Amino acid sequence: MKIAILDRATLGNDVDVSIFEQFGELIVYDMTSEEQTQDRVKDVDIVLTNKVVINSSQMDNSTMKLICITATGMNNVDLQYAKQKNIAVKNVAGYSSSSVAQVAFSMIFHFVTKLDYYKSYVDNGNWQKSPIFTHIDKPFYELDNKRVGVIGLGDIGRNFARKAKAFDCEVVYYSTSGKNSNSEYKRVELDELLSTSDIISIHCPLNENTQDLLNYENMSKMKDKAILLNLGRGGIINEEDLAKILDEKEIYAGIDVVSKEPILEDNPLLKVENKQRLLLTPHIGWASIEARTRLLEMVADNIREFLK
């Protein structure tokens, strides 16, 4: 049994992939280009891919029996053709809910508590020069009783909502499919969520219903000083519209995902002038050590299940 990991670097070098050696000969590639993919999958039984695309041509010229996607999204594999070829495809889900929610709250605290300002105040030698014991020139506020709007109340959205409730926030949600009904939280329409929430957090998939879901027109309805987070998928927020509104209105945005990753040089978010209103991170929400360890264990479980 031969197993190939095509893009091991995307999993981080601090997690151990030797868990897969129990299934046979393990071949590990840090990265695999489009041109290299065919050669690297042709003689293996099981392929592990995070973002490397597996298409019909590569399936035709390969001994693959199982494709394990080391992520939840499956758009990098031609699923219909895999089914025709009797090649099993398995993904993983639910491994990163706590990690994503924690990063979301890290972004919230970044904007709410202003710790970057206060750290700089001390690091620059200002506190020892102060005539009084404290310095509170940059006001911050408590999360208690703030309205938090969650867009997409799946597993990650519910995890985030529970943590918001623990901070005594009022939680409302918008169902992008229109099918989600949760008795624990109030369901509202998108315009109400955007216009009344102090914090808005996106945790829905990217599909035809959510492409450019947030645009200049509806983001203009957001409350002054509101915080908008996207830890779902790039493309749910129109990036050009967000960049424009960040320079026109005092709202804040924590963005972990963009429409094209890694981010392009000409992405409008890189050109925002009011940079203190924007926190950009390189798609880290899913990636706590614990989440990535769970991910590998779940992939191993998928292989075991297949081999049975």
PDB file of C-alpha atoms in Angstrom:
ATOM      1  CA  MET A   1       0.000   0.000   0.000  1.00  0.00           C
ATOM      2  CA  LYS A   2       1.479   3.348  -1.064  1.00  0.00           C
ATOM      3  CA  ILE A   3       0.288   6.624   0.470  1.00  0.00           C
ATOM      4  CA  ALA A   4       1.331  10.049  -0.800  1.00  0.00           C
ATOM      5  CA  ILE A   5       0.857  13.389   0.955  1.00  0.00           C
ATOM      6  CA  LEU A   6       0.943  16.045  -1.773  1.00  0.00           C
ATOM      7  CA  ASP A   7       1.128  19.265   0.262  1.00  0.00           C
ATOM      8  CA  ARG A   8       2.453  18.417   3.701  1.00  0.00           C
ATOM      9  CA  ALA A   9       3.664  22.018   4.254  1.00  0.00           C
ATOM     10  CA  THR A  10       0.042  23.198   4.500  1.00  0.00           C
ATOM     11  CA  LEU A  11      -0.398  21.065   7.629  1.00  0.00           C
ATOM     12  CA  GLY A  12       2.482  22.697   9.528  1.00  0.00           C
ATOM     13  CA  ASN A  13       5.814  21.160  10.467  1.00  0.00           C
ATOM     14  CA  ASP A  14       4.875  20.977  14.156  1.00  0.00           C
ATOM     15  CA  VAL A  15       2.428  18.084  13.660  1.00  0.00           C
ATOM     16  CA  ASP A  16       3.533  14.496  13.087  1.00  0.00           C
ATOM     17  CA  VAL A  17       2.367  12.737   9.917  1.00  0.00           C
ATOM     18  CA  SER A  18       3.970   9.405  10.848  1.00  0.00           C
ATOM     19  CA  ILE A  19       0.470   8.309  11.943  1.00  0.00           C
ATOM     20  CA  PHE A  20      -0.031   7.259   8.307  1.00  0.00           C
ATOM     21  CA  GLU A  21       2.955   4.873   8.231  1.00  0.00           C
ATOM     22  CA  GLN A  22       0.778   2.187   9.836  1.00  0.00           C
ATOM     23  CA  PHE A  23      -1.068   1.846   6.533  1.00  0.00           C
ATOM     24  CA  GLY A  24       1.924   1.247   4.271  1.00  0.00           C
ATOM     25  CA  GLU A  25       4.750   3.091   2.524  1.00  0.00           C
ATOM     26  CA  LEU A  26       4.409   6.833   3.131  1.00  0.00           C
ATOM     27  CA  ILE A  27       5.708   9.307   0.558  1.00  0.00           C
ATOM     28  CA  VAL A  28       5.712  12.941   1.638  1.00  0.00           C
ATOM     29  CA  TYR A  29       5.926  16.026  -0.581  1.00  0.00           C
ATOM     30  CA  ASP A  30       5.993  19.466   1.008  1.00  0.00           C
ATOM     31  CA  MET A  31       4.348  21.043  -2.039  1.00  0.00           C
ATOM     32  CA  THR A  32       3.119  19.744  -5.386  1.00  0.00           C
ATOM     33  CA  SER A  33       2.650  21.892  -8.467  1.00  0.00           C
ATOM     34  CA  GLU A  34       0.044  21.272 -11.147  1.00  0.00           C
ATOM     35  CA  GLU A  35       2.766  19.929 -13.429  1.00  0.00           C
ATOM     36  CA  GLN A  36       4.053  17.509 -10.773  1.00  0.00           C
ATOM     37  CA  THR A  37       0.700  16.097  -9.682  1.00  0.00           C
ATOM     38  CA  GLN A  38       0.264  13.449 -12.385  1.00  0.00           C
ATOM     39  CA  ASP A  39       3.645  11.858 -11.773  1.00  0.00           C
ATOM     40  CA  ARG A  40       3.175  11.837  -8.008  1.00  0.00           C
ATOM     41  CA  VAL A  41      -0.261  10.170  -7.974  1.00  0.00           C
ATOM     42  CA  LYS A  42       0.157   7.614 -10.754  1.00  0.00           C
ATOM     43  CA  ASP A  43       1.557   4.739  -8.660  1.00  0.00           C
ATOM     44  CA  VAL A  44      -0.094   5.299  -5.266  1.00  0.00           C
ATOM     45  CA  ASP A  45      -3.142   3.771  -3.638  1.00  0.00           C
ATOM     46  CA  ILE A  46      -4.086   6.600  -1.278  1.00  0.00           C
ATOM     47  CA  VAL A  47      -3.576  10.319  -1.913  1.00  0.00           C
ATOM     48  CA  LEU A  48      -3.764  13.010   0.761  1.00  0.00           C
ATOM     49  CA  THR A  49      -4.356  16.536  -0.498  1.00  0.00           C
ATOM     50  CA  ASN A  50      -5.266  19.782   1.158  1.00  0.00           C
ATOM     51  CA  LYS A  51      -5.393  22.175  -1.794  1.00  0.00           C
ATOM     52  CA  VAL A  52      -3.709  20.296  -4.659  1.00  0.00           C
ATOM     53  CA  VAL A  53      -6.264  19.748  -7.443  1.00  0.00           C
ATOM     54  CA  ILE A  54      -7.031  16.164  -8.502  1.00  0.00           C
ATOM     55  CA  ASN A  55      -8.780  16.101 -11.873  1.00  0.00           C
ATOM     56  CA  SER A  56     -10.169  13.459 -14.223  1.00  0.00           C
ATOM     57  CA  SER A  57      -6.979  13.139 -16.257  1.00  0.00           C
ATOM     58  CA  GLN A  58      -4.936  12.331 -13.182  1.00  0.00           C
ATOM     59  CA  MET A  59      -7.525   9.766 -12.066  1.00  0.00           C
ATOM     60  CA  ASP A  60      -7.407   8.082 -15.485  1.00  0.00           C
ATOM     61  CA  ASN A  61      -3.653   7.638 -15.215  1.00  0.00           C
ATOM     62  CA  SER A  62      -3.363   6.485 -11.641  1.00  0.00           C
ATOM     63  CA  THR A  63      -3.824   3.506  -9.333  1.00  0.00           C
ATOM     64  CA  MET A  64      -5.616   5.692  -6.773  1.00  0.00           C
ATOM     65  CA  LYS A  65      -8.287   3.986  -4.722  1.00  0.00           C
ATOM     66  CA  LEU A  66      -8.847   6.658  -2.078  1.00  0.00           C
ATOM     67  CA  ILE A  67      -8.421  10.431  -2.006  1.00  0.00           C
ATOM     68  CA  CYS A  68      -8.315  11.930   1.483  1.00  0.00           C
ATOM     69  CA  ILE A  69      -8.879  15.669   1.603  1.00  0.00           C
ATOM     70  CA  THR A  70      -7.177  17.121   4.674  1.00  0.00           C
ATOM     71  CA  ALA A  71      -9.851  19.808   4.951  1.00  0.00           C
ATOM     72  CA  THR A  72     -13.627  20.222   4.862  1.00  0.00           C
ATOM     73  CA  GLY A  73     -13.971  21.828   1.420  1.00  0.00           C
ATOM     74  CA  MET A  74     -13.936  19.367  -1.485  1.00  0.00           C
ATOM     75  CA  ASN A  75     -13.840  21.661  -4.505  1.00  0.00           C
ATOM     76  CA  ASN A  76     -10.260  20.661  -5.416  1.00  0.00           C
ATOM     77  CA  VAL A  77     -11.356  17.140  -6.426  1.00  0.00           C
ATOM     78  CA  ASP A  78     -13.572  16.183  -9.371  1.00  0.00           C
ATOM     79  CA  LEU A  79     -16.078  14.301  -7.215  1.00  0.00           C
ATOM     80  CA  GLN A  80     -18.369  13.202 -10.035  1.00  0.00           C
ATOM     81  CA  TYR A  81     -15.537  11.667 -12.031  1.00  0.00           C
ATOM     82  CA  ALA A  82     -14.092  10.013  -8.921  1.00  0.00           C
ATOM     83  CA  LYS A  83     -17.442   8.313  -8.396  1.00  0.00           C
ATOM     84  CA  GLN A  84     -17.427   7.078 -12.003  1.00  0.00           C
ATOM     85  CA  LYS A  85     -13.931   5.685 -11.504  1.00  0.00           C
ATOM     86  CA  ASN A  86     -14.922   4.060  -8.196  1.00  0.00           C
ATOM     87  CA  ILE A  87     -12.345   6.158  -6.331  1.00  0.00           C
ATOM     88  CA  ALA A  88     -13.497   6.977  -2.800  1.00  0.00           C
ATOM     89  CA  VAL A  89     -13.154  10.586  -1.651  1.00  0.00           C
ATOM     90  CA  LYS A  90     -13.301  11.485   2.025  1.00  0.00           C
ATOM     91  CA  ASN A  91     -12.994  14.851   3.750  1.00  0.00           C
ATOM     92  CA  VAL A  92     -13.029  15.869   7.425  1.00  0.00           C
ATOM     93  CA  ALA A  93     -15.387  18.206   9.242  1.00  0.00           C
ATOM     94  CA  GLY A  94     -15.817  19.606  12.725  1.00  0.00           C
ATOM     95  CA  TYR A  95     -12.141  19.465  13.668  1.00  0.00           C
ATOM     96  CA  SER A  96     -11.543  23.229  13.791  1.00  0.00           C
ATOM     97  CA  SER A  97     -14.671  24.694  15.402  1.00  0.00           C
ATOM     98  CA  SER A  98     -12.988  25.739  18.650  1.00  0.00           C
ATOM     99  CA  SER A  99      -9.923  27.040  16.830  1.00  0.00           C
ATOM    100  CA  VAL A 100     -11.968  29.253  14.492  1.00  0.00           C
ATOM    101  CA  ALA A 101     -14.102  30.594  17.336  1.00  0.00           C
ATOM    102  CA  GLN A 102     -11.014  31.373  19.404  1.00  0.00           C
ATOM    103  CA  VAL A 103      -9.341  33.288  16.563  1.00  0.00           C
ATOM    104  CA  ALA A 104     -12.602  35.184  16.025  1.00  0.00           C
ATOM    105  CA  PHE A 105     -12.602  36.278  19.650  1.00  0.00           C
ATOM    106  CA  SER A 106      -8.921  37.194  19.433  1.00  0.00           C
ATOM    107  CA  MET A 107      -9.893  39.580  16.644  1.00  0.00           C
ATOM    108  CA  ILE A 108     -12.764  40.967  18.701  1.00  0.00           C
ATOM    109  CA  PHE A 109     -10.483  41.641  21.667  1.00  0.00           C
ATOM    110  CA  HIS A 110      -7.912  43.233  19.360  1.00  0.00           C
ATOM    111  CA  PHE A 111     -10.446  45.863  18.372  1.00  0.00           C
ATOM    112  CA  VAL A 112     -12.369  46.164  21.638  1.00  0.00           C
ATOM    113  CA  THR A 113      -9.657  46.292  24.284  1.00  0.00           C
ATOM    114  CA  LYS A 114      -7.006  48.280  22.334  1.00  0.00           C
ATOM    115  CA  LEU A 115      -4.156  46.293  23.842  1.00  0.00           C
ATOM    116  CA  ASP A 116      -1.890  47.075  20.884  1.00  0.00           C
ATOM    117  CA  TYR A 117      -2.176  50.772  21.751  1.00  0.00           C
ATOM    118  CA  TYR A 118      -1.534  50.246  25.456  1.00  0.00           C
ATOM    119  CA  LYS A 119       1.411  47.917  24.854  1.00  0.00           C
ATOM    120  CA  SER A 120       2.961  50.522  22.545  1.00  0.00           C
ATOM    121  CA  TYR A 121       2.350  53.208  25.175  1.00  0.00           C
ATOM    122  CA  VAL A 122       4.391  51.245  27.711  1.00  0.00           C
ATOM    123  CA  ASP A 123       7.023  49.958  25.251  1.00  0.00           C
ATOM    124  CA  ASN A 124       7.726  53.527  24.123  1.00  0.00           C
ATOM    125  CA  GLY A 125       8.565  54.578  27.687  1.00  0.00           C
ATOM    126  CA  ASN A 126       5.495  56.711  28.328  1.00  0.00           C
ATOM    127  CA  TRP A 127       4.099  55.115  31.492  1.00  0.00           C
ATOM    128  CA  GLN A 128       7.100  55.941  33.669  1.00  0.00           C
ATOM    129  CA  LYS A 129       6.727  59.572  32.635  1.00  0.00           C
ATOM    130  CA  SER A 130       3.061  59.747  33.633  1.00  0.00           C
ATOM    131  CA  PRO A 131       2.062  61.947  36.598  1.00  0.00           C
ATOM    132  CA  ILE A 132      -0.800  59.523  37.449  1.00  0.00           C
ATOM    133  CA  PHE A 133      -0.990  55.745  37.951  1.00  0.00           C
ATOM    134  CA  THR A 134      -3.096  54.986  34.875  1.00  0.00           C
ATOM    135  CA  HIS A 135      -3.494  55.950  31.228  1.00  0.00           C
ATOM    136  CA  ILE A 136      -6.892  55.504  29.575  1.00  0.00           C
ATOM    137  CA  ASP A 137      -6.753  57.797  26.570  1.00  0.00           C
ATOM    138  CA  LYS A 138      -7.919  55.042  24.230  1.00  0.00           C
ATOM    139  CA  PRO A 139     -11.421  54.102  25.462  1.00  0.00           C
ATOM    140  CA  PHE A 140     -12.486  50.449  25.445  1.00  0.00           C
ATOM    141  CA  TYR A 141     -15.739  48.765  26.326  1.00  0.00           C
ATOM    142  CA  GLU A 142     -17.196  45.549  27.713  1.00  0.00           C
ATOM    143  CA  LEU A 143     -18.862  42.831  25.652  1.00  0.00           C
ATOM    144  CA  ASP A 144     -21.753  42.434  28.103  1.00  0.00           C
ATOM    145  CA  ASN A 145     -25.134  43.060  26.439  1.00  0.00           C
ATOM    146  CA  LYS A 146     -23.623  43.714  23.018  1.00  0.00           C
ATOM    147  CA  ARG A 147     -25.564  42.216  20.104  1.00  0.00           C
ATOM    148  CA  VAL A 148     -23.584  39.611  18.176  1.00  0.00           C
ATOM    149  CA  GLY A 149     -24.887  38.579  14.755  1.00  0.00           C
ATOM    150  CA  VAL A 150     -23.771  35.216  13.402  1.00  0.00           C
ATOM    151  CA  ILE A 151     -24.048  34.561   9.674  1.00  0.00           C
ATOM    152  CA  GLY A 152     -24.229  30.788   9.294  1.00  0.00           C
ATOM    153  CA  LEU A 153     -25.171  28.775  12.361  1.00  0.00           C
ATOM    154  CA  GLY A 154     -23.505  25.484  11.534  1.00  0.00           C
ATOM    155  CA  ASP A 155     -21.052  23.698  13.815  1.00  0.00           C
ATOM    156  CA  ILE A 156     -18.532  26.557  13.858  1.00  0.00           C
ATOM    157  CA  GLY A 157     -21.216  29.239  14.090  1.00  0.00           C
ATOM    158  CA  ARG A 158     -22.816  27.497  17.079  1.00  0.00           C
ATOM    159  CA  ASN A 159     -19.434  27.159  18.800  1.00  0.00           C
ATOM    160  CA  PHE A 160     -18.815  30.872  18.320  1.00  0.00           C
ATOM    161  CA  ALA A 161     -22.350  31.696  19.508  1.00  0.00           C
ATOM    162  CA  ARG A 162     -21.873  29.701  22.731  1.00  0.00           C
ATOM    163  CA  LYS A 163     -18.698  31.612  23.500  1.00  0.00           C
ATOM    164  CA  ALA A 164     -20.471  34.912  22.811  1.00  0.00           C
ATOM    165  CA  LYS A 165     -23.228  33.917  25.233  1.00  0.00           C
ATOM    166  CA  ALA A 166     -20.555  33.215  27.865  1.00  0.00           C
ATOM    167  CA  PHE A 167     -19.599  36.895  27.605  1.00  0.00           C
ATOM    168  CA  ASP A 168     -23.254  37.821  28.201  1.00  0.00           C
ATOM    169  CA  CYS A 169     -23.808  38.933  24.620  1.00  0.00           C
ATOM    170  CA  GLU A 170     -27.170  38.806  22.885  1.00  0.00           C
ATOM    171  CA  VAL A 171     -26.823  36.420  19.943  1.00  0.00           C
ATOM    172  CA  VAL A 172     -28.915  36.558  16.754  1.00  0.00           C
ATOM    173  CA  TYR A 173     -28.295  34.729  13.509  1.00  0.00           C
ATOM    174  CA  TYR A 174     -29.034  34.742   9.793  1.00  0.00           C
ATOM    175  CA  SER A 175     -29.508  31.462   7.934  1.00  0.00           C
ATOM    176  CA  THR A 176     -27.930  31.709   4.477  1.00  0.00           C
ATOM    177  CA  SER A 177     -29.811  28.612   3.304  1.00  0.00           C
ATOM    178  CA  GLY A 178     -33.087  29.717   4.861  1.00  0.00           C
ATOM    179  CA  LYS A 179     -33.455  26.231   6.315  1.00  0.00           C
ATOM    180  CA  ASN A 180     -31.685  26.528   9.654  1.00  0.00           C
ATOM    181  CA  SER A 181     -33.997  26.951  12.622  1.00  0.00           C
ATOM    182  CA  ASN A 182     -32.418  27.122  16.075  1.00  0.00           C
ATOM    183  CA  SER A 183     -34.635  27.700  19.092  1.00  0.00           C
ATOM    184  CA  GLU A 184     -31.734  28.861  21.278  1.00  0.00           C
ATOM    185  CA  TYR A 185     -31.069  32.047  19.298  1.00  0.00           C
ATOM    186  CA  LYS A 186     -33.266  34.562  17.507  1.00  0.00           C
ATOM    187  CA  ARG A 187     -33.263  34.249  13.723  1.00  0.00           C
ATOM    188  CA  VAL A 188     -33.343  37.552  11.817  1.00  0.00           C
ATOM    189  CA  GLU A 189     -33.041  38.718   8.228  1.00  0.00           C
ATOM    190  CA  LEU A 190     -29.672  39.904   6.955  1.00  0.00           C
ATOM    191  CA  ASP A 191     -30.516  43.624   6.888  1.00  0.00           C
ATOM    192  CA  GLU A 192     -31.637  43.549  10.514  1.00  0.00           C
ATOM    193  CA  LEU A 193     -28.544  41.635  11.566  1.00  0.00           C
ATOM    194  CA  LEU A 194     -26.220  44.093   9.817  1.00  0.00           C
ATOM    195  CA  SER A 195     -27.975  47.236  11.035  1.00  0.00           C
ATOM    196  CA  THR A 196     -28.407  46.223  14.687  1.00  0.00           C
ATOM    197  CA  SER A 197     -25.354  44.107  15.577  1.00  0.00           C
ATOM    198  CA  ASP A 198     -22.291  45.432  17.369  1.00  0.00           C
ATOM    199  CA  ILE A 199     -20.290  42.426  16.199  1.00  0.00           C
ATOM    200  CA  ILE A 200     -20.949  40.388  13.040  1.00  0.00           C
ATOM    201  CA  SER A 201     -19.180  37.070  12.436  1.00  0.00           C
ATOM    202  CA  ILE A 202     -19.371  35.038   9.220  1.00  0.00           C
ATOM    203  CA  HIS A 203     -19.245  31.229   9.471  1.00  0.00           C
ATOM    204  CA  CYS A 204     -21.115  30.070   6.370  1.00  0.00           C
ATOM    205  CA  PRO A 205     -19.933  28.260   3.224  1.00  0.00           C
ATOM    206  CA  LEU A 206     -19.245  30.010  -0.060  1.00  0.00           C
ATOM    207  CA  ASN A 207     -21.863  29.096  -2.647  1.00  0.00           C
ATOM    208  CA  GLU A 208     -24.236  30.740  -5.123  1.00  0.00           C
ATOM    209  CA  ASN A 209     -26.323  32.078  -2.228  1.00  0.00           C
ATOM    210  CA  THR A 210     -23.395  33.639  -0.374  1.00  0.00           C
ATOM    211  CA  GLN A 211     -21.102  34.970  -3.124  1.00  0.00           C
ATOM    212  CA  ASP A 212     -20.832  38.736  -2.439  1.00  0.00           C
ATOM    213  CA  LEU A 213     -23.456  38.343   0.284  1.00  0.00           C
ATOM    214  CA  LEU A 214     -22.050  41.435   1.953  1.00  0.00           C
ATOM    215  CA  ASN A 215     -21.651  44.374  -0.386  1.00  0.00           C
ATOM    216  CA  TYR A 216     -21.362  48.149  -0.258  1.00  0.00           C
ATOM    217  CA  GLU A 217     -25.102  48.686  -0.035  1.00  0.00           C
ATOM    218  CA  ASN A 218     -25.811  46.427   2.927  1.00  0.00           C
ATOM    219  CA  MET A 219     -22.519  47.043   4.756  1.00  0.00           C
ATOM    220  CA  SER A 220     -23.359  50.757   4.683  1.00  0.00           C
ATOM    221  CA  LYS A 221     -26.189  49.926   7.091  1.00  0.00           C
ATOM    222  CA  MET A 222     -23.796  48.682   9.772  1.00  0.00           C
ATOM    223  CA  LYS A 223     -23.633  50.584  13.049  1.00  0.00           C
ATOM    224  CA  ASP A 224     -20.774  53.006  13.587  1.00  0.00           C
ATOM    225  CA  LYS A 225     -17.840  51.228  15.298  1.00  0.00           C
ATOM    226  CA  ALA A 226     -19.314  47.795  14.551  1.00  0.00           C
ATOM    227  CA  ILE A 227     -16.888  44.904  14.092  1.00  0.00           C
ATOM    228  CA  LEU A 228     -17.188  42.608  11.063  1.00  0.00           C
ATOM    229  CA  LEU A 229     -15.375  39.256  11.009  1.00  0.00           C
ATOM    230  CA  ASN A 230     -14.957  36.792   8.158  1.00  0.00           C
ATOM    231  CA  LEU A 231     -13.529  33.416   9.122  1.00  0.00           C
ATOM    232  CA  GLY A 232     -15.743  31.578   6.640  1.00  0.00           C
ATOM    233  CA  ARG A 233     -14.634  31.885   3.026  1.00  0.00           C
ATOM    234  CA  GLY A 234     -13.260  34.667   0.877  1.00  0.00           C
ATOM    235  CA  GLY A 235     -15.820  35.895  -1.627  1.00  0.00           C
ATOM    236  CA  ILE A 236     -18.651  36.116   0.892  1.00  0.00           C
ATOM    237  CA  ILE A 237     -17.678  39.761   1.393  1.00  0.00           C
ATOM    238  CA  ASN A 238     -17.080  41.839  -1.718  1.00  0.00           C
ATOM    239  CA  GLU A 239     -13.502  42.912  -0.987  1.00  0.00           C
ATOM    240  CA  GLU A 240     -13.518  46.036  -3.128  1.00  0.00           C
ATOM    241  CA  ASP A 241     -16.684  47.239  -1.381  1.00  0.00           C
ATOM    242  CA  LEU A 242     -15.261  46.464   2.060  1.00  0.00           C
ATOM    243  CA  ALA A 243     -12.040  48.342   1.316  1.00  0.00           C
ATOM    244  CA  LYS A 244     -14.063  51.343   0.202  1.00  0.00           C
ATOM    245  CA  ILE A 245     -16.333  51.413   3.221  1.00  0.00           C
ATOM    246  CA  LEU A 246     -13.452  51.003   5.700  1.00  0.00           C
ATOM    247  CA  ASP A 247     -12.058  54.284   4.409  1.00  0.00           C
ATOM    248  CA  GLU A 248     -15.445  56.027   4.521  1.00  0.00           C
ATOM    249  CA  LYS A 249     -17.005  54.849   7.769  1.00  0.00           C
ATOM    250  CA  GLU A 250     -15.718  53.896  11.208  1.00  0.00           C
ATOM    251  CA  ILE A 251     -16.299  50.185  11.185  1.00  0.00           C
ATOM    252  CA  TYR A 252     -13.702  47.513  11.896  1.00  0.00           C
ATOM    253  CA  ALA A 253     -12.983  44.279  10.058  1.00  0.00           C
ATOM    254  CA  GLY A 254     -11.114  41.121  11.022  1.00  0.00           C
ATOM    255  CA  ILE A 255     -10.528  39.127   7.841  1.00  0.00           C
ATOM    256  CA  ASP A 256      -8.896  35.677   7.864  1.00  0.00           C
ATOM    257  CA  VAL A 257      -9.927  34.556   4.369  1.00  0.00           C
ATOM    258  CA  VAL A 258      -9.856  36.257   0.974  1.00  0.00           C
ATOM    259  CA  SER A 259     -11.182  35.369  -2.465  1.00  0.00           C
ATOM    260  CA  LYS A 260      -7.771  34.287  -3.806  1.00  0.00           C
ATOM    261  CA  GLU A 261      -5.202  32.767  -1.461  1.00  0.00           C
ATOM    262  CA  PRO A 262      -2.425  33.550  -0.923  1.00  0.00           C
ATOM    263  CA  ILE A 263      -3.608  37.135  -1.176  1.00  0.00           C
ATOM    264  CA  LEU A 264      -2.849  38.872  -4.482  1.00  0.00           C
ATOM    265  CA  GLU A 265      -0.711  41.999  -4.638  1.00  0.00           C
ATOM    266  CA  ASP A 266      -3.624  43.940  -6.117  1.00  0.00           C
ATOM    267  CA  ASN A 267      -6.210  42.873  -3.515  1.00  0.00           C
ATOM    268  CA  PRO A 268      -8.043  46.086  -2.532  1.00  0.00           C
ATOM    269  CA  LEU A 269      -7.811  45.213   1.172  1.00  0.00           C
ATOM    270  CA  LEU A 270      -4.042  45.746   1.005  1.00  0.00           C
ATOM    271  CA  LYS A 271      -4.687  49.326  -0.095  1.00  0.00           C
ATOM    272  CA  VAL A 272      -6.974  50.392   2.765  1.00  0.00           C
ATOM    273  CA  GLU A 273      -5.734  53.718   4.140  1.00  0.00           C
ATOM    274  CA  ASN A 274      -7.310  53.369   7.598  1.00  0.00           C
ATOM    275  CA  LYS A 275      -5.226  50.321   8.435  1.00  0.00           C
ATOM    276  CA  GLN A 276      -6.126  50.488  12.130  1.00  0.00           C
ATOM    277  CA  ARG A 277      -9.653  49.487  11.097  1.00  0.00           C
ATOM    278  CA  LEU A 278      -8.516  46.286   9.377  1.00  0.00           C
ATOM    279  CA  LEU A 279      -6.925  43.165  10.828  1.00  0.00           C
ATOM    280  CA  LEU A 280      -5.823  40.763   8.080  1.00  0.00           C
ATOM    281  CA  THR A 281      -4.540  37.291   8.969  1.00  0.00           C
ATOM    282  CA  PRO A 282      -3.320  34.571   6.547  1.00  0.00           C
ATOM    283  CA  HIS A 283      -6.097  31.961   6.891  1.00  0.00           C
ATOM    284  CA  ILE A 284      -5.085  30.764  10.365  1.00  0.00           C
ATOM    285  CA  GLY A 285      -8.514  30.253  11.951  1.00  0.00           C
ATOM    286  CA  TRP A 286      -8.586  26.491  11.349  1.00  0.00           C
ATOM    287  CA  ALA A 287      -5.029  25.849  12.447  1.00  0.00           C
ATOM    288  CA  SER A 288      -4.514  25.537  16.199  1.00  0.00           C
ATOM    289  CA  ILE A 289      -2.157  22.687  17.094  1.00  0.00           C
ATOM    290  CA  GLU A 290      -5.065  20.784  18.599  1.00  0.00           C
ATOM    291  CA  ALA A 291      -7.220  21.287  15.502  1.00  0.00           C
ATOM    292  CA  ARG A 292      -4.495  20.077  13.138  1.00  0.00           C
ATOM    293  CA  THR A 293      -3.804  17.072  15.359  1.00  0.00           C
ATOM    294  CA  ARG A 294      -7.526  16.217  15.315  1.00  0.00           C
ATOM    295  CA  LEU A 295      -7.498  16.669  11.552  1.00  0.00           C
ATOM    296  CA  LEU A 296      -4.752  14.079  11.045  1.00  0.00           C
ATOM    297  CA  GLU A 297      -6.445  11.630  13.409  1.00  0.00           C
ATOM    298  CA  MET A 298      -9.716  11.996  11.506  1.00  0.00           C
ATOM    299  CA  VAL A 299      -7.953  11.422   8.174  1.00  0.00           C
ATOM    300  CA  ALA A 300      -6.391   8.263   9.645  1.00  0.00           C
ATOM    301  CA  ASP A 301      -9.866   7.163  10.757  1.00  0.00           C
ATOM    302  CA  ASN A 302     -11.113   7.707   7.194  1.00  0.00           C
ATOM    303  CA  ILE A 303      -8.338   5.458   5.865  1.00  0.00           C
ATOM    304  CA  ARG A 304      -9.089   2.757   8.446  1.00  0.00           C
ATOM    305  CA  GLU A 305     -12.774   2.849   7.562  1.00  0.00           C
ATOM    306  CA  PHE A 306     -11.966   2.552   3.868  1.00  0.00           C
ATOM    307  CA  LEU A 307      -9.565  -0.351   4.362  1.00  0.00           C
ATOM    308  CA  LYS A 308     -12.170  -2.306   6.302  1.00  0.00           C
TER     309      LYS A 308
END
